[in-house]
mmCIF file with all atom_site columns, C-alpha atoms in Angstrom:
data_model
loop_
_atom_site.group_PDB
_atom_site.id
_atom_site.type_symbol
_atom_site.label_atom_id
_atom_site.label_alt_id
_atom_site.label_comp_id
_atom_site.label_asym_id
_atom_site.label_entity_id
_atom_site.label_seq_id
_atom_site.pdbx_PDB_ins_code
_atom_site.Cartn_x
_atom_site.Cartn_y
_atom_site.Cartn_z
_atom_site.occupancy
_atom_site.B_iso_or_equiv
_atom_site.pdbx_formal_charge
_atom_site.auth_seq_id
_atom_site.auth_comp_id
_atom_site.auth_asym_id
_atom_site.auth_atom_id
_atom_site.pdbx_PDB_model_num
ATOM 1   C CA . MET J 1 1   ? 230.198 -108.704 77.561  1.00 45.00 ? 264 MET J CA 1
ATOM 2   C CA . VAL J 1 2   ? 230.764 -109.355 81.184  1.00 49.00 ? 265 VAL J CA 1
ATOM 3   C CA . LEU J 1 3   ? 229.690 -106.854 83.866  1.00 50.00 ? 266 LEU J CA 1
ATOM 4   C CA . LEU J 1 4   ? 232.305 -106.457 86.482  1.00 48.00 ? 267 LEU J CA 1
ATOM 5   C CA . SER J 1 5   ? 231.553 -105.665 90.086  1.00 51.00 ? 268 SER J CA 1
ATOM 6   C CA . CYS J 1 6   ? 233.464 -103.035 91.940  1.00 50.00 ? 269 CYS J CA 1
ATOM 7   C CA . GLU J 1 7   ? 235.530 -105.687 93.673  1.00 50.00 ? 270 GLU J CA 1
ATOM 8   C CA . GLU J 1 8   ? 236.585 -107.114 90.419  1.00 50.00 ? 271 GLU J CA 1
ATOM 9   C CA . SER J 1 9   ? 237.106 -103.770 88.766  1.00 51.00 ? 272 SER J CA 1
ATOM 10  C CA . SER J 1 10  ? 240.256 -101.884 88.955  1.00 55.00 ? 273 SER J CA 1
ATOM 11  C CA . CYS J 1 11  ? 238.777 -99.049  91.065  1.00 60.00 ? 274 CYS J CA 1
ATOM 12  C CA . GLY J 1 12  ? 239.200 -101.009 94.304  1.00 67.00 ? 275 GLY J CA 1
ATOM 13  C CA . PHE J 1 13  ? 236.403 -99.063  96.057  1.00 74.00 ? 276 PHE J CA 1
ATOM 14  C CA . ASP J 1 14  ? 233.692 -100.978 97.961  1.00 83.00 ? 277 ASP J CA 1
ATOM 15  C CA . TRP J 1 15  ? 230.455 -98.922  98.013  1.00 82.00 ? 278 TRP J CA 1
ATOM 16  C CA . PHE J 1 16  ? 228.628 -101.404 100.155 1.00 82.00 ? 279 PHE J CA 1
ATOM 17  C CA . LYS J 1 17  ? 231.137 -101.113 102.985 1.00 83.00 ? 280 LYS J CA 1
ATOM 18  C CA . LEU J 1 18  ? 231.032 -97.309  102.799 1.00 81.00 ? 281 LEU J CA 1
ATOM 19  C CA . ILE J 1 19  ? 227.228 -97.235  103.003 1.00 84.00 ? 282 ILE J CA 1
ATOM 20  C CA . SER J 1 20  ? 227.169 -99.782  105.810 1.00 84.00 ? 283 SER J CA 1
ATOM 21  C CA . LEU J 1 21  ? 229.617 -97.613  107.786 1.00 84.00 ? 284 LEU J CA 1
ATOM 22  C CA . CYS J 1 22  ? 227.935 -94.230  107.100 1.00 87.00 ? 285 CYS J CA 1
ATOM 23  C CA . LEU J 1 23  ? 224.305 -95.299  107.536 1.00 87.00 ? 286 LEU J CA 1
ATOM 24  C CA . PRO J 1 24  ? 224.511 -95.806  111.328 1.00 88.00 ? 287 PRO J CA 1
ATOM 25  C CA . LEU J 1 25  ? 226.268 -92.452  111.678 1.00 87.00 ? 288 LEU J CA 1
ATOM 26  C CA . VAL J 1 26  ? 223.590 -90.643  109.661 1.00 88.00 ? 289 VAL J CA 1
ATOM 27  C CA . LEU J 1 27  ? 220.822 -92.393  111.585 1.00 88.00 ? 290 LEU J CA 1
ATOM 28  C CA . ALA J 1 28  ? 222.493 -91.522  114.899 1.00 89.00 ? 291 ALA J CA 1
ATOM 29  C CA . MET J 1 29  ? 222.722 -87.831  113.862 1.00 91.00 ? 292 MET J CA 1
ATOM 30  C CA . ILE J 1 30  ? 219.060 -87.780  112.808 1.00 92.00 ? 293 ILE J CA 1
ATOM 31  C CA . GLY J 1 31  ? 218.062 -89.460  116.071 1.00 90.00 ? 294 GLY J CA 1
ATOM 32  C CA . PHE J 1 32  ? 220.105 -86.941  118.073 1.00 90.00 ? 295 PHE J CA 1
ATOM 33  C CA . LEU J 1 33  ? 218.509 -84.007  116.255 1.00 91.00 ? 296 LEU J CA 1
ATOM 34  C CA . LEU J 1 34  ? 215.011 -85.395  116.804 1.00 90.00 ? 297 LEU J CA 1
ATOM 35  C CA . TYR J 1 35  ? 215.757 -86.100  120.470 1.00 89.00 ? 298 TYR J CA 1
ATOM 36  C CA . SER J 1 36  ? 217.161 -82.606  121.104 1.00 89.00 ? 299 SER J CA 1
ATOM 37  C CA . ARG J 1 37  ? 214.150 -81.029  119.364 1.00 90.00 ? 300 ARG J CA 1
ATOM 38  C CA . GLN J 1 38  ? 211.779 -83.109  121.502 1.00 90.00 ? 301 GLN J CA 1
ATOM 39  C CA . LEU J 1 39  ? 213.722 -82.168  124.639 1.00 87.00 ? 302 LEU J CA 1
ATOM 40  C CA . ARG J 1 40  ? 213.449 -78.440  123.812 1.00 87.00 ? 303 ARG J CA 1
ATOM 41  C CA . LEU J 1 41  ? 209.704 -78.784  123.169 1.00 85.00 ? 304 LEU J CA 1
ATOM 42  C CA . SER J 1 42  ? 209.089 -80.691  126.387 1.00 87.00 ? 305 SER J CA 1
ATOM 43  C CA . THR J 1 43  ? 211.154 -78.116  128.353 1.00 88.00 ? 306 THR J CA 1
ATOM 44  C CA . LYS J 1 44  ? 209.043 -75.283  126.887 1.00 89.00 ? 307 LYS J CA 1
ATOM 45  C CA . GLU J 1 45  ? 205.867 -77.231  127.706 1.00 91.00 ? 308 GLU J CA 1
ATOM 46  C CA . ASN J 1 46  ? 207.015 -77.806  131.293 1.00 90.00 ? 309 ASN J CA 1
ATOM 47  C CA . LEU J 1 47  ? 207.846 -74.115  131.750 1.00 90.00 ? 310 LEU J CA 1
ATOM 48  C CA . LEU J 1 48  ? 204.487 -73.083  130.314 1.00 90.00 ? 311 LEU J CA 1
ATOM 49  C CA . LYS J 1 49  ? 202.697 -75.607  132.505 1.00 91.00 ? 312 LYS J CA 1
ATOM 50  C CA . SER J 1 50  ? 204.542 -74.318  135.572 1.00 91.00 ? 313 SER J CA 1
ATOM 51  C CA . LYS J 1 51  ? 203.650 -70.733  134.673 1.00 90.00 ? 314 LYS J CA 1
ATOM 52  C CA . TYR J 1 52  ? 199.959 -71.621  134.275 1.00 90.00 ? 315 TYR J CA 1
ATOM 53  C CA . GLU J 1 53  ? 199.941 -73.492  137.580 1.00 92.00 ? 316 GLU J CA 1
ATOM 54  C CA . LYS J 1 54  ? 201.516 -70.519  139.393 1.00 93.00 ? 317 LYS J CA 1
ATOM 55  C CA . THR J 1 55  ? 199.078 -68.119  137.725 1.00 93.00 ? 318 THR J CA 1
ATOM 56  C CA . ILE J 1 56  ? 196.154 -70.258  138.841 1.00 92.00 ? 319 ILE J CA 1
ATOM 57  C CA . MET J 1 57  ? 197.596 -70.370  142.381 1.00 93.00 ? 320 MET J CA 1
ATOM 58  C CA . ALA J 1 58  ? 197.929 -66.582  142.351 1.00 94.00 ? 321 ALA J CA 1
ATOM 59  C CA . LEU J 1 59  ? 194.346 -66.140  141.154 1.00 94.00 ? 322 LEU J CA 1
ATOM 60  C CA . GLU J 1 60  ? 193.115 -68.581  143.819 1.00 93.00 ? 323 GLU J CA 1
ATOM 61  C CA . SER J 1 61  ? 194.954 -66.544  146.444 1.00 94.00 ? 324 SER J CA 1
ATOM 62  C CA . CYS J 1 62  ? 193.310 -63.371  145.160 1.00 94.00 ? 325 CYS J CA 1
ATOM 63  C CA . TRP J 1 63  ? 189.958 -65.127  145.250 1.00 94.00 ? 326 TRP J CA 1
ATOM 64  C CA . LYS J 1 64  ? 190.528 -65.777  148.958 1.00 94.00 ? 327 LYS J CA 1
ATOM 65  C CA . LEU J 1 65  ? 191.205 -62.053  149.440 1.00 95.00 ? 328 LEU J CA 1
ATOM 66  C CA . LEU J 1 66  ? 187.725 -61.342  148.110 1.00 95.00 ? 329 LEU J CA 1
ATOM 67  C CA . SER J 1 67  ? 186.314 -62.626  151.403 1.00 94.00 ? 330 SER J CA 1
ATOM 68  C CA . TYR J 1 68  ? 187.774 -59.461  152.961 1.00 95.00 ? 331 TYR J CA 1
ATOM 69  C CA . THR J 1 69  ? 186.505 -57.085  150.273 1.00 94.00 ? 332 THR J CA 1
ATOM 70  C CA . THR J 1 70  ? 182.947 -58.337  150.014 1.00 91.00 ? 333 THR J CA 1
ATOM 71  C CA . GLN J 1 71  ? 180.120 -56.453  151.629 1.00 85.00 ? 334 GLN J CA 1
ATOM 72  C CA . THR J 1 72  ? 178.310 -59.697  152.357 1.00 86.00 ? 335 THR J CA 1
ATOM 73  C CA . GLU J 1 73  ? 178.820 -60.229  156.046 1.00 85.00 ? 336 GLU J CA 1
ATOM 74  C CA . ASN J 1 74  ? 181.286 -62.944  156.979 1.00 90.00 ? 337 ASN J CA 1
ATOM 75  C CA . PRO J 1 75  ? 183.951 -63.238  159.685 1.00 92.00 ? 338 PRO J CA 1
ATOM 76  C CA . CYS J 1 76  ? 186.553 -61.683  157.352 1.00 92.00 ? 339 CYS J CA 1
ATOM 77  C CA . SER J 1 77  ? 184.580 -58.740  155.947 1.00 94.00 ? 340 SER J CA 1
ATOM 78  C CA . ILE J 1 78  ? 186.254 -55.380  156.205 1.00 95.00 ? 341 ILE J CA 1
ATOM 79  C CA . ILE J 1 79  ? 182.970 -53.563  155.651 1.00 93.00 ? 342 ILE J CA 1
ATOM 80  C CA . PHE J 1 80  ? 179.849 -54.477  157.569 1.00 91.00 ? 343 PHE J CA 1
ATOM 81  C CA . PHE J 1 81  ? 176.595 -52.720  158.379 1.00 89.00 ? 344 PHE J CA 1
ATOM 82  C CA . GLU J 1 82  ? 174.169 -52.326  161.233 1.00 88.00 ? 345 GLU J CA 1
ATOM 83  C CA . LYS J 1 83  ? 170.544 -51.264  161.051 1.00 87.00 ? 346 LYS J CA 1
ATOM 84  C CA . THR J 1 84  ? 169.330 -48.944  163.747 1.00 84.00 ? 347 THR J CA 1
ATOM 85  C CA . ASP J 1 85  ? 165.957 -47.209  163.620 1.00 85.00 ? 348 ASP J CA 1
ATOM 86  C CA . GLY J 1 86  ? 165.623 -47.853  159.884 1.00 84.00 ? 349 GLY J CA 1
ATOM 87  C CA . LEU J 1 87  ? 169.002 -46.258  159.264 1.00 88.00 ? 350 LEU J CA 1
ATOM 88  C CA . ILE J 1 88  ? 171.847 -48.341  157.856 1.00 87.00 ? 351 ILE J CA 1
ATOM 89  C CA . LEU J 1 89  ? 175.303 -47.495  159.166 1.00 89.00 ? 352 LEU J CA 1
ATOM 90  C CA . TYR J 1 90  ? 178.345 -48.925  157.430 1.00 91.00 ? 353 TYR J CA 1
ATOM 91  C CA . TYR J 1 91  ? 181.479 -49.699  159.405 1.00 92.00 ? 354 TYR J CA 1
ATOM 92  C CA . LEU J 1 92  ? 185.047 -50.632  158.661 1.00 93.00 ? 355 LEU J CA 1
ATOM 93  C CA . HIS J 1 93  ? 186.336 -53.533  160.770 1.00 94.00 ? 356 HIS J CA 1
ATOM 94  C CA . VAL J 1 94  ? 189.858 -52.523  161.831 1.00 95.00 ? 357 VAL J CA 1
ATOM 95  C CA . GLU J 1 95  ? 191.222 -55.983  162.698 1.00 95.00 ? 358 GLU J CA 1
ATOM 96  C CA . ASN J 1 96  ? 189.954 -57.491  159.443 1.00 95.00 ? 359 ASN J CA 1
ATOM 97  C CA . ALA J 1 97  ? 191.517 -54.620  157.515 1.00 95.00 ? 360 ALA J CA 1
ATOM 98  C CA . LYS J 1 98  ? 194.881 -55.375  159.153 1.00 95.00 ? 361 LYS J CA 1
ATOM 99  C CA . LYS J 1 99  ? 194.467 -59.074  158.340 1.00 96.00 ? 362 LYS J CA 1
ATOM 100 C CA . PHE J 1 100 ? 193.689 -58.124  154.736 1.00 96.00 ? 363 PHE J CA 1
ATOM 101 C CA . PHE J 1 101 ? 196.899 -56.066  154.544 1.00 97.00 ? 364 PHE J CA 1
ATOM 102 C CA . ALA J 1 102 ? 198.892 -59.007  155.922 1.00 96.00 ? 365 ALA J CA 1
ATOM 103 C CA . GLU J 1 103 ? 197.261 -61.477  153.499 1.00 96.00 ? 366 GLU J CA 1
ATOM 104 C CA . LEU J 1 104 ? 197.801 -59.133  150.580 1.00 96.00 ? 367 LEU J CA 1
ATOM 105 C CA . ASN J 1 105 ? 201.491 -58.842  151.443 1.00 95.00 ? 368 ASN J CA 1
ATOM 106 C CA . GLU J 1 106 ? 201.709 -62.616  151.775 1.00 95.00 ? 369 GLU J CA 1
ATOM 107 C CA . VAL J 1 107 ? 200.142 -63.192  148.361 1.00 93.00 ? 370 VAL J CA 1
ATOM 108 C CA . ASN J 1 108 ? 201.913 -60.449  146.504 1.00 92.00 ? 371 ASN J CA 1
ATOM 109 C CA . TYR J 1 109 ? 205.381 -60.484  148.042 1.00 92.00 ? 372 TYR J CA 1
ATOM 110 C CA . ARG J 1 110 ? 206.252 -63.308  150.432 1.00 93.00 ? 373 ARG J CA 1
ATOM 111 C CA . SER J 1 111 ? 204.859 -66.175  148.391 1.00 92.00 ? 374 SER J CA 1
ATOM 112 C CA . GLY J 1 112 ? 206.015 -64.621  145.122 1.00 91.00 ? 375 GLY J CA 1
ATOM 113 C CA . LEU J 1 113 ? 202.620 -65.082  143.499 1.00 93.00 ? 376 LEU J CA 1
ATOM 114 C CA . GLY J 1 114 ? 202.444 -61.371  142.727 1.00 93.00 ? 377 GLY J CA 1
ATOM 115 C CA . LEU J 1 115 ? 204.799 -62.113  139.832 1.00 93.00 ? 378 LEU J CA 1
ATOM 116 C CA . PHE J 1 116 ? 202.029 -64.077  138.171 1.00 93.00 ? 379 PHE J CA 1
ATOM 117 C CA . LEU J 1 117 ? 199.207 -61.569  138.745 1.00 94.00 ? 380 LEU J CA 1
ATOM 118 C CA . SER J 1 118 ? 198.193 -59.224  135.997 1.00 93.00 ? 381 SER J CA 1
ATOM 119 C CA . SER J 1 119 ? 198.759 -55.533  136.470 1.00 94.00 ? 382 SER J CA 1
ATOM 120 C CA . GLU J 1 120 ? 194.973 -54.986  136.363 1.00 96.00 ? 383 GLU J CA 1
ATOM 121 C CA . ILE J 1 121 ? 194.383 -57.209  139.379 1.00 96.00 ? 384 ILE J CA 1
ATOM 122 C CA . LYS J 1 122 ? 197.298 -55.727  141.296 1.00 95.00 ? 385 LYS J CA 1
ATOM 123 C CA . GLU J 1 123 ? 196.067 -52.192  140.597 1.00 97.00 ? 386 GLU J CA 1
ATOM 124 C CA . LEU J 1 124 ? 192.560 -53.044  141.823 1.00 97.00 ? 387 LEU J CA 1
ATOM 125 C CA . LEU J 1 125 ? 193.851 -54.733  144.965 1.00 96.00 ? 388 LEU J CA 1
ATOM 126 C CA . PHE J 1 126 ? 196.181 -51.939  145.873 1.00 96.00 ? 389 PHE J CA 1
ATOM 127 C CA . GLU J 1 127 ? 193.605 -49.255  145.114 1.00 97.00 ? 390 GLU J CA 1
ATOM 128 C CA . TYR J 1 128 ? 191.263 -51.025  147.542 1.00 97.00 ? 391 TYR J CA 1
ATOM 129 C CA . ARG J 1 129 ? 194.095 -51.258  150.063 1.00 97.00 ? 392 ARG J CA 1
ATOM 130 C CA . SER J 1 130 ? 194.933 -47.562  149.676 1.00 96.00 ? 393 SER J CA 1
ATOM 131 C CA . ILE J 1 131 ? 191.375 -46.459  150.365 1.00 96.00 ? 394 ILE J CA 1
ATOM 132 C CA . VAL J 1 132 ? 191.056 -48.643  153.445 1.00 96.00 ? 395 VAL J CA 1
ATOM 133 C CA . TYR J 1 133 ? 194.510 -47.640  154.675 1.00 96.00 ? 396 TYR J CA 1
ATOM 134 C CA . GLY J 1 134 ? 193.579 -43.979  154.234 1.00 94.00 ? 397 GLY J CA 1
ATOM 135 C CA . VAL J 1 135 ? 190.554 -44.458  156.478 1.00 93.00 ? 398 VAL J CA 1
ATOM 136 C CA . LEU J 1 136 ? 192.713 -46.202  159.103 1.00 94.00 ? 399 LEU J CA 1
ATOM 137 C CA . LEU J 1 137 ? 195.228 -43.354  159.003 1.00 94.00 ? 400 LEU J CA 1
ATOM 138 C CA . ARG J 1 138 ? 192.533 -40.712  159.411 1.00 92.00 ? 401 ARG J CA 1
ATOM 139 C CA . GLU J 1 139 ? 191.064 -42.631  162.352 1.00 91.00 ? 402 GLU J CA 1
ATOM 140 C CA . ARG J 1 140 ? 194.306 -43.841  163.932 1.00 89.00 ? 403 ARG J CA 1
ATOM 141 C CA . ASN J 1 141 ? 193.349 -42.255  167.272 1.00 90.00 ? 404 ASN J CA 1
ATOM 142 C CA . ASN J 1 142 ? 190.127 -44.268  167.311 1.00 87.00 ? 405 ASN J CA 1
ATOM 143 C CA . LYS J 1 143 ? 190.610 -47.152  169.750 1.00 87.00 ? 406 LYS J CA 1
ATOM 144 C CA . GLU J 1 144 ? 187.509 -49.062  168.710 1.00 90.00 ? 407 GLU J CA 1
ATOM 145 C CA . ASN J 1 145 ? 187.607 -52.050  166.387 1.00 91.00 ? 408 ASN J CA 1
ATOM 146 C CA . LYS J 1 146 ? 185.088 -50.446  164.057 1.00 91.00 ? 409 LYS J CA 1
ATOM 147 C CA . ILE J 1 147 ? 185.077 -47.129  162.256 1.00 92.00 ? 410 ILE J CA 1
ATOM 148 C CA . VAL J 1 148 ? 181.919 -45.551  160.854 1.00 91.00 ? 411 VAL J CA 1
ATOM 149 C CA . ILE J 1 149 ? 182.078 -44.998  157.114 1.00 90.00 ? 412 ILE J CA 1
ATOM 150 C CA . GLN J 1 150 ? 180.377 -41.698  156.570 1.00 88.00 ? 413 GLN J CA 1
ATOM 151 C CA . ASN J 1 151 ? 181.429 -41.200  152.981 1.00 90.00 ? 414 ASN J CA 1
ATOM 152 C CA . GLU J 1 152 ? 178.902 -43.030  150.789 1.00 91.00 ? 415 GLU J CA 1
ATOM 153 C CA . GLU J 1 153 ? 181.048 -42.386  147.694 1.00 94.00 ? 416 GLU J CA 1
ATOM 154 C CA . MET J 1 154 ? 183.987 -44.203  149.276 1.00 93.00 ? 417 MET J CA 1
ATOM 155 C CA . ARG J 1 155 ? 181.828 -47.178  150.277 1.00 91.00 ? 418 ARG J CA 1
ATOM 156 C CA . SER J 1 156 ? 180.422 -47.420  146.784 1.00 93.00 ? 419 SER J CA 1
ATOM 157 C CA . LYS J 1 157 ? 183.957 -47.191  145.326 1.00 95.00 ? 420 LYS J CA 1
ATOM 158 C CA . LEU J 1 158 ? 185.051 -50.108  147.530 1.00 94.00 ? 421 LEU J CA 1
ATOM 159 C CA . LEU J 1 159 ? 182.048 -52.125  146.351 1.00 94.00 ? 422 LEU J CA 1
ATOM 160 C CA . THR J 1 160 ? 182.891 -51.276  142.722 1.00 96.00 ? 423 THR J CA 1
ATOM 161 C CA . LEU J 1 161 ? 186.516 -52.339  143.221 1.00 96.00 ? 424 LEU J CA 1
ATOM 162 C CA . HIS J 1 162 ? 185.353 -55.639  144.735 1.00 96.00 ? 425 HIS J CA 1
ATOM 163 C CA . ASN J 1 163 ? 183.085 -56.303  141.741 1.00 96.00 ? 426 ASN J CA 1
ATOM 164 C CA . GLN J 1 164 ? 185.841 -55.371  139.281 1.00 96.00 ? 427 GLN J CA 1
ATOM 165 C CA . LEU J 1 165 ? 188.239 -57.728  141.050 1.00 96.00 ? 428 LEU J CA 1
ATOM 166 C CA . LEU J 1 166 ? 185.684 -60.502  140.919 1.00 95.00 ? 429 LEU J CA 1
ATOM 167 C CA . SER J 1 167 ? 185.093 -60.118  137.189 1.00 95.00 ? 430 SER J CA 1
ATOM 168 C CA . GLN J 1 168 ? 188.809 -59.650  136.392 1.00 95.00 ? 431 GLN J CA 1
ATOM 169 C CA . ILE J 1 169 ? 189.786 -62.833  138.230 1.00 94.00 ? 432 ILE J CA 1
ATOM 170 C CA . LYS J 1 170 ? 187.056 -64.772  136.402 1.00 93.00 ? 433 LYS J CA 1
ATOM 171 C CA . LEU J 1 171 ? 188.131 -63.255  133.089 1.00 93.00 ? 434 LEU J CA 1
ATOM 172 C CA . GLU J 1 172 ? 191.749 -64.262  133.610 1.00 92.00 ? 435 GLU J CA 1
ATOM 173 C CA . LEU J 1 173 ? 190.796 -67.779  134.687 1.00 89.00 ? 436 LEU J CA 1
ATOM 174 C CA . ASP J 1 174 ? 188.701 -68.099  131.524 1.00 87.00 ? 437 ASP J CA 1
ATOM 175 C CA . GLY J 1 175 ? 191.735 -66.964  129.533 1.00 84.00 ? 438 GLY J CA 1
ATOM 176 C CA . ILE J 1 176 ? 193.864 -69.730  131.019 1.00 80.00 ? 439 ILE J CA 1
ATOM 177 C CA . HIS J 1 177 ? 191.292 -72.479  130.894 1.00 67.00 ? 440 HIS J CA 1
ATOM 178 C CA . PRO J 1 178 ? 187.947 -71.674  129.258 1.00 66.00 ? 441 PRO J CA 1
ATOM 179 C CA . ASN J 1 179 ? 186.182 -74.634  130.925 1.00 63.00 ? 442 ASN J CA 1
ATOM 180 C CA . LEU J 1 180 ? 186.920 -73.601  134.512 1.00 53.00 ? 443 LEU J CA 1
#
């Protein structure tokens, strides 16, 4: 008994030619699917990377704002103190408060970084701003560059807000990158 190949048989169908024509098409389709999947993944990774970078920039900008809110004396401090006769008087520095408002607007609105700040940080910043702005409104007729803070509760609330901001910024940075 003689085995006949397809060429010799009466079917007239060449399987080898069919496979050699279809194999490149199938491989091209598989390659295209793998490439498009990789492209989607890399696009998602790039978007996530960009979001993290912007969030870190926003948190860095908020960190800079802490120089205004701290009660440690520095050229940017809104609150400072003077000792006279054993009595400590706390003051609000008007020009630094106005600079703080301008910087806060820059961070939150003009630069667009407010989009990447958490609501907790924004609430703390704007609560601090509201308290300071309230003092400035009450003392708007005062022409001096410093206003005496007579309300100890308000001063302690500002200090608490500063400390909460500090810990919230650190907490969010740890959430983005635990080794920072």
